[in-house]
Amino acid sequence: MVMDALAQFKEMQEEAFYSMEGLSRLNPEKLDFYIDYIKFQVGHGFYDPDANLNILKLYQFSPELYSRSCVGNVHMVLVKALMQLPNSDYVLCRAQLSQDMIDDPLTKKIDEVARLLETCQFPEFWNVIQEEKIFSTTVGFVEAVRNFVCVVLKLTYKNVEKDFLMQLLGPMTDQATFEDLAKKNSWVVTGDTVFVGEKEEMVEQKEIVEKMPIDVVTPILAIR
Amino acid sequence: MAWTSDSKSAMYYQGQGGASSRSNSSNPKAPGSTEVAEPVANFLKWLYHFIEKNEIYHVETMYEDGFYKISEFYYKDRPWPSPEEVQSIVEEKDAGSIFMILYRELYYRHIYAKLKPTLNHRFESFSNYCELFSYLLGADEPVQIELPNKWLWDIIDEFVYQFQSFQQFRSKGTKMSEEEKGMLQDEENSWKVTAVLNILMQLTEKSNINDQLRALEAGEPITEEVAGEFGIKPVYSMTGFFSLVGLLRLYCLLGDYHMALSCIKHVSFKDKDMMALVPACQITANYYAGFAYFMIRKYANTIQLYQHILGYMQRTKQFFQNRSFQAEDINKKNDQMLALLAIANTFCPLRLDESVNIQIKEKQGEKVNRLQHDRDMTVYDDLFFSGCPKFLSPVVSENPTPFGTSGPRGLQLQVFKAEVEQQRLIPTLRSFLKLYTSIPISKLAKFLDMNENEVRCCLMAFKHKKEIARGDNVDQTTLDIDFYVDKDMIHISDTKIARHYGDYYVQQVLKLKESNKLILGSALTRPGPQPAV
C-alpha cells in the first residue's frame, strides 16, 4: 500500500512540474488538480512546495477563483509549510495571502501557532494545537515539529533536563517514540539529564584580526 | 561624412547660433518654436544612419550622451518630435521599421520621465513594446540589429516601470474619470500582468539565458550548443539576462519572493559578470535580491549584497551625476538600501564597512538610535516604508486601497511586523548576555522579569533566529554573541574585533600623496625659485 502512495505522488509531482512551466502555471483550469494534489499530500505525508505556493498564486492572479469556502485550501498550504521549519516556506506563503484569507479565524490561529514556533515557545505550542483538528489530521505534522525542536535543541543545549525536554517534545504515545528520537539524534540519557552535544568550541574566545588584501595596500607601497 | 568625437559636438550645436551658445535670442530654433531644430534633425539622421549600419560604438555615444543632452536643452518640458515628423526627417518609408519602434520607445520614455502620460500614451506605448518584443521574439532567424547594452537594459527597465505606473494609475479607483474608466474597459488587454510576465519569460527562454548562466557557473565556455541559435547573439543573451532582472523586480513587487529568488538562482553577484556591464542593472538587481532575502529573514545575504553595492556606488558616484534617466532613481535606491540595512543590522549584527556605517549614521542615525536605546517599535515601520519597493497587486480590485492595511504594501508590512514582534525580546536578551561569560538561568530570569521556562524558550528563539539570519553561503564576520546552555547554566562567548585601522591608514596616506602632488604642482607653475624636487 505504501508503494502505491509513493508512486501516485511521483505521478502527480511530474504532472504538476510540467503544468507549471513558464506562464502555464497561471492557468486557472488547473486549480482543481493542485487542490487534489495538496489534499493527497496532507493525507499521505508528502510535500511539493512549488505546487502548493502556486495555489496561492492562482488565487492572487485570479481572485474570482477564491471565495470563503476555499479558505480550507489556504489552510492546508500554510500548515504544510509550517512543517518545513526552520526553512522559510511559511513566510513565503504568508506573503501571498490576501486580507480576506488573513481575516479568517483559523488562519489567525495558524498564524499564532507559527509565531509560537518561531519564538520557540514549544510547551505552549503543544497546548494550542489541541484546539484545532487540522493539526492532527495533517499526516506527519507532529513528527515534523519534533524534528524542528531537535534542530533548535542541537543549536542551544549541551545538557538539558529530561523533564524540560519532554515538555518541549510534546505528548508522546509511548516510550519507544522517545527512544527512537534519542537514537536518531545521538542523545545520551543519564538519569534526569540528556546530553545533546559538545558545545565548547562555540564559546571559544575569537579574535577577528584585520586582513588587508594586497591590492588595497599596493597604492601606498608604490615608490616613485 | 566622417564622424569623430570632435565633430560630434559640432554636429549637435550647428546651425544658427554657433557652437555653445545657449541664449534663446540668437537662435531662432530655440525651445519654444514648434519646428524641429536643425541640431535635433541632425542627431536623428545620424542615429538612424548608425543604427542601420550597426555601428554600435557610435550608437552608444549618441544614446548615452546625445539623447540626454538634447532632451535637457530642447525638450525639458515638452515631448520630442512626434514619430510621424521623425519619420519624414529621416526619410524612413516604413512606419513599423525597427528604427521607428526604437524611436517611439524613446519618445514615450521621455514623456513618462518629464511629463505626465495620458491614458492614450500608456496604451500606445504598450502596443509599441509589443511590436518591439515580437520583432525580437517572432523572428525565424536571429535579428541582425545590435544595440548597446545600456539601451537594452533601459528598455526592459522602462517596460517594467511603465507597468508599475499603470497599476498605480488603476489603483486610483474612484478618482478616475468616467471617460478614463471607459477607455480602460475598451483596452482591457493593455498592460495585463500576464502579458508582461509572458514577454519577460519568453525573452529569457529565447536566449537560453539560464543554461548560459549555469555553464558560466560551472566554468564552461558558452557555445552555440548551450546558448542556442538566438542566445549566442549578444542582443538576445543580454536582453534575456536583463529580463531575468526584470522578472526578479516584478516578482518582488508582487510579493512572490520564492519566484524572485528562483530567477537569480544561477546569477553570481560578483563584479565581473554580466550584470556589471550596466551599472544601473547591477544596482537594481542587488536591491531587489537583497530585498527578497530580507523578507525571508536571511539578513546576512541582504547585508552582504547591500554592503557591496553601496561601496560600489560610493566609488562610482561621479559617473552617475549628470547622465542618463536613472540618476535620481539611483540616489533613491541608495537611501532605500541604507534604511533596510539599518533594520537588518539590528536583527543580525554583522561587521559593516566604515563607509557604509558613516552613511547610515548620516541618513538614518536618529532612527537607529531610537531603535537601540528607546526600543521604539514604530521606527521599524518608518524604516520599512522608506526602504521597501512600491508593491503591486496583479489584479486591481474595484475599490482599491493601495496604501491601506489590506493593500499590497499593507500586506507585506504585516509580514514584516510579524518578524518585528518575534524579535522583540532578543535585543534585551542580547544586552544582558553580553555582560557575562556565564550566568545561571534563574538569575537571568530575574533580570528579564520572566519565569525560567520563558527564558529557556527565549534563548532557543535567539539561536533559531540567528541561524536563519545566517542565510546561504555567506562569509561574514559576526559581531553577535554566542552561547550554549548546560542544564541551568548559560555559557557565553564574545567575539573580539581587533581595531581595523588599515583602511583608514591607507586612505590617509593616499590623501597626503595627493596633497603633496598639488602643492608641488602649484609651486612648479608659480614664478620664483623652484623647490628642489
PDB file of C-alpha atoms in Angstrom, chain B residues 204-467:
ATOM      1  CA  THR B 204      14.640  34.530 -21.094  1.00  0.00           C
ATOM      2  CA  GLU B 205      13.648  31.334 -22.844  1.00  0.00           C
ATOM      3  CA  LYS B 206      14.577  32.507 -26.329  1.00  0.00           C
ATOM      4  CA  SER B 207      18.098  33.235 -25.228  1.00  0.00           C
ATOM      5  CA  ASN B 208      18.508  30.130 -23.063  1.00  0.00           C
ATOM      6  CA  ILE B 209      19.937  32.503 -20.529  1.00  0.00           C
ATOM      7  CA  ASN B 210      19.551  30.101 -17.615  1.00  0.00           C
ATOM      8  CA  ASP B 211      21.547  27.434 -19.419  1.00  0.00           C
ATOM      9  CA  GLN B 212      24.187  30.006 -20.244  1.00  0.00           C
ATOM     10  CA  LEU B 213      24.406  31.117 -16.629  1.00  0.00           C
ATOM     11  CA  ARG B 214      24.630  27.539 -15.467  1.00  0.00           C
ATOM     12  CA  ALA B 215      27.533  26.989 -17.842  1.00  0.00           C
ATOM     13  CA  LEU B 216      29.230  30.142 -16.596  1.00  0.00           C
ATOM     14  CA  GLU B 217      28.827  28.951 -13.039  1.00  0.00           C
ATOM     15  CA  ALA B 218      30.455  25.660 -13.908  1.00  0.00           C
ATOM     16  CA  GLY B 219      33.255  27.454 -15.688  1.00  0.00           C
ATOM     17  CA  GLU B 220      32.323  26.086 -19.095  1.00  0.00           C
ATOM     18  CA  PRO B 221      32.507  28.125 -22.293  1.00  0.00           C
ATOM     19  CA  ILE B 222      29.317  29.379 -23.912  1.00  0.00           C
ATOM     20  CA  THR B 223      28.940  27.577 -27.201  1.00  0.00           C
ATOM     21  CA  GLU B 224      26.087  27.697 -29.652  1.00  0.00           C
ATOM     22  CA  GLU B 225      25.047  24.329 -28.281  1.00  0.00           C
ATOM     23  CA  VAL B 226      24.484  25.796 -24.844  1.00  0.00           C
ATOM     24  CA  ALA B 227      23.066  29.133 -25.887  1.00  0.00           C
ATOM     25  CA  GLY B 228      21.150  28.127 -28.967  1.00  0.00           C
ATOM     26  CA  GLU B 229      20.969  29.882 -32.303  1.00  0.00           C
ATOM     27  CA  PHE B 230      19.455  33.010 -30.789  1.00  0.00           C
ATOM     28  CA  GLY B 231      21.174  33.095 -27.442  1.00  0.00           C
ATOM     29  CA  ILE B 232      24.625  33.207 -28.942  1.00  0.00           C
ATOM     30  CA  LYS B 233      23.958  36.706 -30.274  1.00  0.00           C
ATOM     31  CA  PRO B 234      24.539  39.442 -27.698  1.00  0.00           C
ATOM     32  CA  VAL B 235      21.300  41.261 -28.434  1.00  0.00           C
ATOM     33  CA  TYR B 236      19.388  38.155 -27.349  1.00  0.00           C
ATOM     34  CA  SER B 237      21.585  36.984 -24.485  1.00  0.00           C
ATOM     35  CA  MET B 238      21.795  40.439 -22.919  1.00  0.00           C
ATOM     36  CA  THR B 239      18.055  41.052 -23.337  1.00  0.00           C
ATOM     37  CA  GLY B 240      17.477  37.627 -21.809  1.00  0.00           C
ATOM     38  CA  PHE B 241      19.669  38.452 -18.856  1.00  0.00           C
ATOM     39  CA  PHE B 242      18.068  41.836 -18.325  1.00  0.00           C
ATOM     40  CA  SER B 243      14.660  40.170 -18.475  1.00  0.00           C
ATOM     41  CA  LEU B 244      15.729  37.917 -15.618  1.00  0.00           C
ATOM     42  CA  VAL B 245      16.410  41.002 -13.545  1.00  0.00           C
ATOM     43  CA  GLY B 246      13.122  42.464 -14.748  1.00  0.00           C
ATOM     44  CA  LEU B 247      11.333  39.322 -13.540  1.00  0.00           C
ATOM     45  CA  LEU B 248      13.176  39.476 -10.209  1.00  0.00           C
ATOM     46  CA  ARG B 249      11.876  43.004  -9.770  1.00  0.00           C
ATOM     47  CA  LEU B 250       8.328  42.195 -10.831  1.00  0.00           C
ATOM     48  CA  TYR B 251       8.055  39.181  -8.525  1.00  0.00           C
ATOM     49  CA  CYS B 252       9.310  41.231  -5.580  1.00  0.00           C
ATOM     50  CA  LEU B 253       6.691  43.878  -6.310  1.00  0.00           C
ATOM     51  CA  LEU B 254       4.023  41.162  -6.270  1.00  0.00           C
ATOM     52  CA  GLY B 255       5.304  39.738  -3.002  1.00  0.00           C
ATOM     53  CA  ASP B 256       6.418  36.442  -4.537  1.00  0.00           C
ATOM     54  CA  TYR B 257       9.884  36.040  -3.093  1.00  0.00           C
ATOM     55  CA  HIS B 258      10.050  32.389  -3.998  1.00  0.00           C
ATOM     56  CA  MET B 259       9.865  33.060  -7.744  1.00  0.00           C
ATOM     57  CA  ALA B 260      12.040  36.158  -7.332  1.00  0.00           C
ATOM     58  CA  LEU B 261      14.890  34.198  -5.820  1.00  0.00           C
ATOM     59  CA  SER B 262      14.474  31.384  -8.323  1.00  0.00           C
ATOM     60  CA  CYS B 263      15.171  33.893 -11.123  1.00  0.00           C
ATOM     61  CA  ILE B 264      18.600  34.627  -9.789  1.00  0.00           C
ATOM     62  CA  LYS B 265      19.424  31.077  -8.840  1.00  0.00           C
ATOM     63  CA  HIS B 266      22.338  30.934 -11.238  1.00  0.00           C
ATOM     64  CA  VAL B 267      23.336  34.569 -11.179  1.00  0.00           C
ATOM     65  CA  SER B 268      26.511  35.321  -9.350  1.00  0.00           C
ATOM     66  CA  PHE B 269      26.667  38.775  -7.856  1.00  0.00           C
ATOM     67  CA  LYS B 270      30.355  39.086  -8.351  1.00  0.00           C
ATOM     68  CA  ASP B 271      31.933  42.040 -10.039  1.00  0.00           C
ATOM     69  CA  LYS B 272      32.996  40.500 -13.289  1.00  0.00           C
ATOM     70  CA  ASP B 273      29.800  39.071 -14.568  1.00  0.00           C
ATOM     71  CA  MET B 274      27.065  40.055 -16.995  1.00  0.00           C
ATOM     72  CA  MET B 275      25.360  42.375 -14.592  1.00  0.00           C
ATOM     73  CA  ALA B 276      28.402  44.575 -14.237  1.00  0.00           C
ATOM     74  CA  LEU B 277      28.151  45.642 -17.881  1.00  0.00           C
ATOM     75  CA  VAL B 278      25.395  48.063 -16.994  1.00  0.00           C
ATOM     76  CA  PRO B 279      25.730  49.698 -13.565  1.00  0.00           C
ATOM     77  CA  ALA B 280      22.056  50.589 -13.326  1.00  0.00           C
ATOM     78  CA  CYS B 281      21.202  46.921 -13.844  1.00  0.00           C
ATOM     79  CA  GLN B 282      23.656  45.881 -11.161  1.00  0.00           C
ATOM     80  CA  ILE B 283      22.150  48.282  -8.664  1.00  0.00           C
ATOM     81  CA  THR B 284      18.584  47.224  -9.412  1.00  0.00           C
ATOM     82  CA  ALA B 285      19.435  43.527  -9.241  1.00  0.00           C
ATOM     83  CA  ASN B 286      21.267  43.861  -5.933  1.00  0.00           C
ATOM     84  CA  TYR B 287      18.492  45.929  -4.420  1.00  0.00           C
ATOM     85  CA  TYR B 288      15.698  43.507  -5.275  1.00  0.00           C
ATOM     86  CA  ALA B 289      17.688  40.370  -4.492  1.00  0.00           C
ATOM     87  CA  GLY B 290      18.654  41.837  -1.139  1.00  0.00           C
ATOM     88  CA  PHE B 291      15.047  42.773  -0.508  1.00  0.00           C
ATOM     89  CA  ALA B 292      13.820  39.246  -1.247  1.00  0.00           C
ATOM     90  CA  TYR B 293      16.368  37.816   1.210  1.00  0.00           C
ATOM     91  CA  PHE B 294      15.295  40.464   3.721  1.00  0.00           C
ATOM     92  CA  MET B 295      11.666  39.399   3.569  1.00  0.00           C
ATOM     93  CA  ILE B 296      12.535  35.745   4.141  1.00  0.00           C
ATOM     94  CA  ARG B 297      14.722  36.852   7.031  1.00  0.00           C
ATOM     95  CA  LYS B 298      18.088  35.826   5.634  1.00  0.00           C
ATOM     96  CA  TYR B 299      19.644  39.066   6.732  1.00  0.00           C
ATOM     97  CA  ALA B 300      23.255  38.070   6.230  1.00  0.00           C
ATOM     98  CA  ASN B 301      22.645  37.751   2.496  1.00  0.00           C
ATOM     99  CA  THR B 302      20.962  41.149   2.396  1.00  0.00           C
ATOM    100  CA  ILE B 303      23.802  42.743   4.290  1.00  0.00           C
ATOM    101  CA  GLN B 304      26.419  41.150   2.068  1.00  0.00           C
ATOM    102  CA  LEU B 305      24.733  42.303  -1.145  1.00  0.00           C
ATOM    103  CA  TYR B 306      23.920  45.811   0.058  1.00  0.00           C
ATOM    104  CA  GLN B 307      27.344  46.457   1.540  1.00  0.00           C
ATOM    105  CA  HIS B 308      28.988  45.501  -1.676  1.00  0.00           C
ATOM    106  CA  ILE B 309      26.752  47.557  -3.925  1.00  0.00           C
ATOM    107  CA  LEU B 310      26.720  50.602  -1.646  1.00  0.00           C
ATOM    108  CA  GLY B 311      30.508  50.584  -1.653  1.00  0.00           C
ATOM    109  CA  TYR B 312      30.458  50.369  -5.439  1.00  0.00           C
ATOM    110  CA  MET B 313      28.003  53.271  -5.682  1.00  0.00           C
ATOM    111  CA  GLN B 314      30.179  55.424  -3.441  1.00  0.00           C
ATOM    112  CA  ARG B 315      33.208  54.816  -5.601  1.00  0.00           C
ATOM    113  CA  THR B 316      31.445  55.494  -8.897  1.00  0.00           C
ATOM    114  CA  LYS B 317      29.273  58.400  -7.740  1.00  0.00           C
ATOM    115  CA  GLN B 318      30.712  60.953 -10.130  1.00  0.00           C
ATOM    116  CA  PHE B 319      29.786  58.912 -13.204  1.00  0.00           C
ATOM    117  CA  PHE B 320      26.095  58.970 -12.439  1.00  0.00           C
ATOM    118  CA  GLN B 321      25.648  62.580 -11.569  1.00  0.00           C
ATOM    119  CA  ASN B 322      24.908  64.004 -14.975  1.00  0.00           C
ATOM    120  CA  ARG B 323      23.979  61.074 -17.073  1.00  0.00           C
ATOM    121  CA  SER B 324      21.002  59.083 -18.018  1.00  0.00           C
ATOM    122  CA  PHE B 325      17.428  58.869 -16.958  1.00  0.00           C
ATOM    123  CA  GLN B 326      18.243  56.992 -13.826  1.00  0.00           C
ATOM    124  CA  ALA B 327      20.441  59.363 -11.809  1.00  0.00           C
ATOM    125  CA  GLU B 328      17.609  60.277  -9.460  1.00  0.00           C
ATOM    126  CA  ASP B 329      16.449  56.709  -9.177  1.00  0.00           C
ATOM    127  CA  ILE B 330      19.942  55.569  -8.227  1.00  0.00           C
ATOM    128  CA  ASN B 331      20.130  58.048  -5.363  1.00  0.00           C
ATOM    129  CA  LYS B 332      16.776  56.844  -4.172  1.00  0.00           C
ATOM    130  CA  LYS B 333      17.914  53.217  -4.231  1.00  0.00           C
ATOM    131  CA  ASN B 334      20.923  54.209  -2.174  1.00  0.00           C
ATOM    132  CA  ASP B 335      18.706  55.631   0.544  1.00  0.00           C
ATOM    133  CA  GLN B 336      16.332  52.679   0.414  1.00  0.00           C
ATOM    134  CA  MET B 337      19.166  50.223   0.870  1.00  0.00           C
ATOM    135  CA  LEU B 338      20.511  52.175   3.820  1.00  0.00           C
ATOM    136  CA  ALA B 339      17.130  52.040   5.555  1.00  0.00           C
ATOM    137  CA  LEU B 340      16.819  48.270   5.034  1.00  0.00           C
ATOM    138  CA  LEU B 341      20.422  47.755   6.053  1.00  0.00           C
ATOM    139  CA  ALA B 342      19.764  49.611   9.305  1.00  0.00           C
ATOM    140  CA  ILE B 343      16.926  47.198  10.106  1.00  0.00           C
ATOM    141  CA  ALA B 344      18.831  44.110   9.018  1.00  0.00           C
ATOM    142  CA  ASN B 345      21.763  45.081  11.167  1.00  0.00           C
ATOM    143  CA  THR B 346      19.660  45.264  14.310  1.00  0.00           C
ATOM    144  CA  PHE B 347      18.373  41.743  13.657  1.00  0.00           C
ATOM    145  CA  CYS B 348      21.732  40.381  12.599  1.00  0.00           C
ATOM    146  CA  PRO B 349      24.738  42.312  13.855  1.00  0.00           C
ATOM    147  CA  LEU B 350      27.494  41.905  11.312  1.00  0.00           C
ATOM    148  CA  ARG B 351      30.585  43.959  10.805  1.00  0.00           C
ATOM    149  CA  LEU B 352      29.802  46.745   8.351  1.00  0.00           C
ATOM    150  CA  ASP B 353      32.362  48.664   6.330  1.00  0.00           C
ATOM    151  CA  GLU B 354      33.276  52.046   7.701  1.00  0.00           C
ATOM    152  CA  SER B 355      31.946  53.942   4.666  1.00  0.00           C
ATOM    153  CA  VAL B 356      28.568  52.228   4.969  1.00  0.00           C
ATOM    154  CA  ASN B 357      28.423  52.882   8.706  1.00  0.00           C
ATOM    155  CA  ILE B 358      29.038  56.563   8.084  1.00  0.00           C
ATOM    156  CA  GLN B 359      26.272  56.716   5.501  1.00  0.00           C
ATOM    157  CA  ILE B 360      23.813  55.021   7.832  1.00  0.00           C
ATOM    158  CA  LYS B 361      24.684  57.425  10.628  1.00  0.00           C
ATOM    159  CA  GLU B 362      24.164  60.343   8.264  1.00  0.00           C
ATOM    160  CA  LYS B 363      20.843  59.326   6.800  1.00  0.00           C
ATOM    161  CA  GLN B 364      19.254  57.175   9.449  1.00  0.00           C
ATOM    162  CA  GLY B 365      21.279  57.884  12.562  1.00  0.00           C
ATOM    163  CA  GLU B 366      18.465  59.339  14.599  1.00  0.00           C
ATOM    164  CA  LYS B 367      16.136  56.452  13.806  1.00  0.00           C
ATOM    165  CA  VAL B 368      18.749  53.826  14.622  1.00  0.00           C
ATOM    166  CA  ASN B 369      19.320  55.500  17.986  1.00  0.00           C
ATOM    167  CA  ARG B 370      15.633  55.382  18.770  1.00  0.00           C
ATOM    168  CA  LEU B 371      15.628  51.708  17.861  1.00  0.00           C
ATOM    169  CA  GLN B 372      18.532  50.743  20.009  1.00  0.00           C
ATOM    170  CA  HIS B 373      18.114  52.960  23.016  1.00  0.00           C
ATOM    171  CA  ASP B 374      14.438  53.699  23.279  1.00  0.00           C
ATOM    172  CA  ARG B 375      13.332  50.398  21.778  1.00  0.00           C
ATOM    173  CA  ASP B 376      10.824  52.407  19.804  1.00  0.00           C
ATOM    174  CA  MET B 377       8.953  49.881  17.700  1.00  0.00           C
ATOM    175  CA  THR B 378       7.272  52.398  15.389  1.00  0.00           C
ATOM    176  CA  VAL B 379      10.682  53.200  13.924  1.00  0.00           C
ATOM    177  CA  TYR B 380      10.623  49.801  12.251  1.00  0.00           C
ATOM    178  CA  ASP B 381       7.513  50.842  10.307  1.00  0.00           C
ATOM    179  CA  ASP B 382       9.177  54.064   9.176  1.00  0.00           C
ATOM    180  CA  LEU B 383      12.337  52.371   8.065  1.00  0.00           C
ATOM    181  CA  PHE B 384      10.412  49.665   6.278  1.00  0.00           C
ATOM    182  CA  PHE B 385       8.337  52.180   4.366  1.00  0.00           C
ATOM    183  CA  SER B 386      11.464  54.119   3.423  1.00  0.00           C
ATOM    184  CA  GLY B 387      13.186  51.028   2.200  1.00  0.00           C
ATOM    185  CA  CYS B 388      10.552  48.884   0.568  1.00  0.00           C
ATOM    186  CA  PRO B 389       9.676  48.984  -3.134  1.00  0.00           C
ATOM    187  CA  LYS B 390       6.276  50.107  -4.412  1.00  0.00           C
ATOM    188  CA  PHE B 391       4.380  46.874  -4.100  1.00  0.00           C
ATOM    189  CA  LEU B 392       1.710  45.987  -6.622  1.00  0.00           C
ATOM    190  CA  SER B 393      -1.175  43.628  -6.787  1.00  0.00           C
ATOM    191  CA  PRO B 394      -1.512  41.673 -10.047  1.00  0.00           C
ATOM    192  CA  VAL B 395      -5.200  42.392 -10.353  1.00  0.00           C
ATOM    193  CA  VAL B 396      -6.565  45.738  -9.230  1.00  0.00           C
ATOM    194  CA  SER B 397      -9.882  45.376  -7.470  1.00  0.00           C
ATOM    195  CA  GLU B 398     -12.987  47.532  -7.832  1.00  0.00           C
ATOM    196  CA  ASN B 399     -12.252  49.659  -4.782  1.00  0.00           C
ATOM    197  CA  PRO B 400      -8.536  49.583  -4.360  1.00  0.00           C
ATOM    198  CA  THR B 401      -6.837  50.933  -1.257  1.00  0.00           C
ATOM    199  CA  PRO B 402      -3.215  50.965  -2.324  1.00  0.00           C
ATOM    200  CA  PHE B 403      -1.932  52.481   0.898  1.00  0.00           C
ATOM    201  CA  GLY B 404      -4.355  50.879   3.311  1.00  0.00           C
ATOM    202  CA  THR B 405      -3.563  47.978   5.598  1.00  0.00           C
ATOM    203  CA  SER B 406      -5.001  45.498   3.149  1.00  0.00           C
ATOM    204  CA  GLY B 407      -3.394  46.981   0.059  1.00  0.00           C
ATOM    205  CA  PRO B 408      -0.280  45.396  -1.436  1.00  0.00           C
ATOM    206  CA  ARG B 409       2.041  47.457   0.749  1.00  0.00           C
ATOM    207  CA  GLY B 410      -0.027  46.880   3.871  1.00  0.00           C
ATOM    208  CA  LEU B 411       0.023  43.117   3.379  1.00  0.00           C
ATOM    209  CA  GLN B 412       3.795  42.996   3.102  1.00  0.00           C
ATOM    210  CA  LEU B 413       4.059  45.253   6.131  1.00  0.00           C
ATOM    211  CA  GLN B 414       2.032  42.702   8.084  1.00  0.00           C
ATOM    212  CA  VAL B 415       4.558  40.007   7.171  1.00  0.00           C
ATOM    213  CA  PHE B 416       7.382  42.255   8.289  1.00  0.00           C
ATOM    214  CA  LYS B 417       5.642  43.244  11.516  1.00  0.00           C
ATOM    215  CA  ALA B 418       5.290  39.586  12.435  1.00  0.00           C
ATOM    216  CA  GLU B 419       9.077  39.334  12.342  1.00  0.00           C
ATOM    217  CA  VAL B 420       9.490  42.509  14.409  1.00  0.00           C
ATOM    218  CA  GLU B 421       7.166  41.013  17.011  1.00  0.00           C
ATOM    219  CA  GLN B 422       9.064  37.724  17.023  1.00  0.00           C
ATOM    220  CA  GLN B 423      12.357  39.545  17.538  1.00  0.00           C
ATOM    221  CA  ARG B 424      11.012  41.748  20.302  1.00  0.00           C
ATOM    222  CA  LEU B 425      12.751  40.193  23.302  1.00  0.00           C
ATOM    223  CA  ILE B 426      16.002  39.368  21.588  1.00  0.00           C
ATOM    224  CA  PRO B 427      17.865  42.690  21.849  1.00  0.00           C
ATOM    225  CA  THR B 428      17.200  42.851  25.609  1.00  0.00           C
ATOM    226  CA  LEU B 429      18.401  39.276  25.986  1.00  0.00           C
ATOM    227  CA  ARG B 430      21.482  40.061  23.968  1.00  0.00           C
ATOM    228  CA  SER B 431      22.375  43.108  26.036  1.00  0.00           C
ATOM    229  CA  PHE B 432      22.190  41.114  29.282  1.00  0.00           C
ATOM    230  CA  LEU B 433      24.167  38.183  27.944  1.00  0.00           C
ATOM    231  CA  LYS B 434      26.886  40.488  26.690  1.00  0.00           C
ATOM    232  CA  LEU B 435      27.722  41.409  30.274  1.00  0.00           C
ATOM    233  CA  TYR B 436      28.604  37.885  31.380  1.00  0.00           C
ATOM    234  CA  THR B 437      30.709  34.905  30.465  1.00  0.00           C
ATOM    235  CA  SER B 438      28.408  32.618  32.377  1.00  0.00           C
ATOM    236  CA  ILE B 439      25.118  33.184  34.120  1.00  0.00           C
ATOM    237  CA  PRO B 440      22.564  30.826  35.650  1.00  0.00           C
ATOM    238  CA  ILE B 441      19.122  30.799  34.070  1.00  0.00           C
ATOM    239  CA  SER B 442      17.476  31.733  37.362  1.00  0.00           C
ATOM    240  CA  LYS B 443      19.488  34.946  37.597  1.00  0.00           C
ATOM    241  CA  LEU B 444      18.737  35.909  34.005  1.00  0.00           C
ATOM    242  CA  ALA B 445      15.052  35.226  34.646  1.00  0.00           C
ATOM    243  CA  LYS B 446      15.096  37.742  37.495  1.00  0.00           C
ATOM    244  CA  PHE B 447      16.724  40.385  35.272  1.00  0.00           C
ATOM    245  CA  LEU B 448      14.252  39.838  32.468  1.00  0.00           C
ATOM    246  CA  ASP B 449      11.285  39.523  34.783  1.00  0.00           C
ATOM    247  CA  MET B 450      10.204  36.232  33.198  1.00  0.00           C
ATOM    248  CA  ASN B 451       9.887  32.724  34.563  1.00  0.00           C
ATOM    249  CA  GLU B 452      12.641  30.224  33.890  1.00  0.00           C
ATOM    250  CA  ASN B 453      10.842  28.319  31.170  1.00  0.00           C
ATOM    251  CA  GLU B 454      10.122  31.529  29.329  1.00  0.00           C
ATOM    252  CA  VAL B 455      13.806  32.388  29.444  1.00  0.00           C
ATOM    253  CA  ARG B 456      14.709  28.962  28.102  1.00  0.00           C
ATOM    254  CA  CYS B 457      12.348  29.459  25.172  1.00  0.00           C
ATOM    255  CA  CYS B 458      13.754  32.902  24.557  1.00  0.00           C
ATOM    256  CA  LEU B 459      17.275  31.510  24.440  1.00  0.00           C
ATOM    257  CA  MET B 460      16.214  28.942  21.870  1.00  0.00           C
ATOM    258  CA  ALA B 461      14.462  31.616  19.836  1.00  0.00           C
ATOM    259  CA  PHE B 462      17.666  33.656  19.812  1.00  0.00           C
ATOM    260  CA  LYS B 463      19.582  30.695  18.426  1.00  0.00           C
ATOM    261  CA  HIS B 464      16.908  29.844  15.888  1.00  0.00           C
ATOM    262  CA  LYS B 465      16.648  33.386  14.524  1.00  0.00           C
ATOM    263  CA  LYS B 466      20.402  33.715  14.388  1.00  0.00           C
ATOM    264  CA  GLU B 467      20.703  30.521  12.399  1.00  0.00           C
TER     265      GLU B 467
END
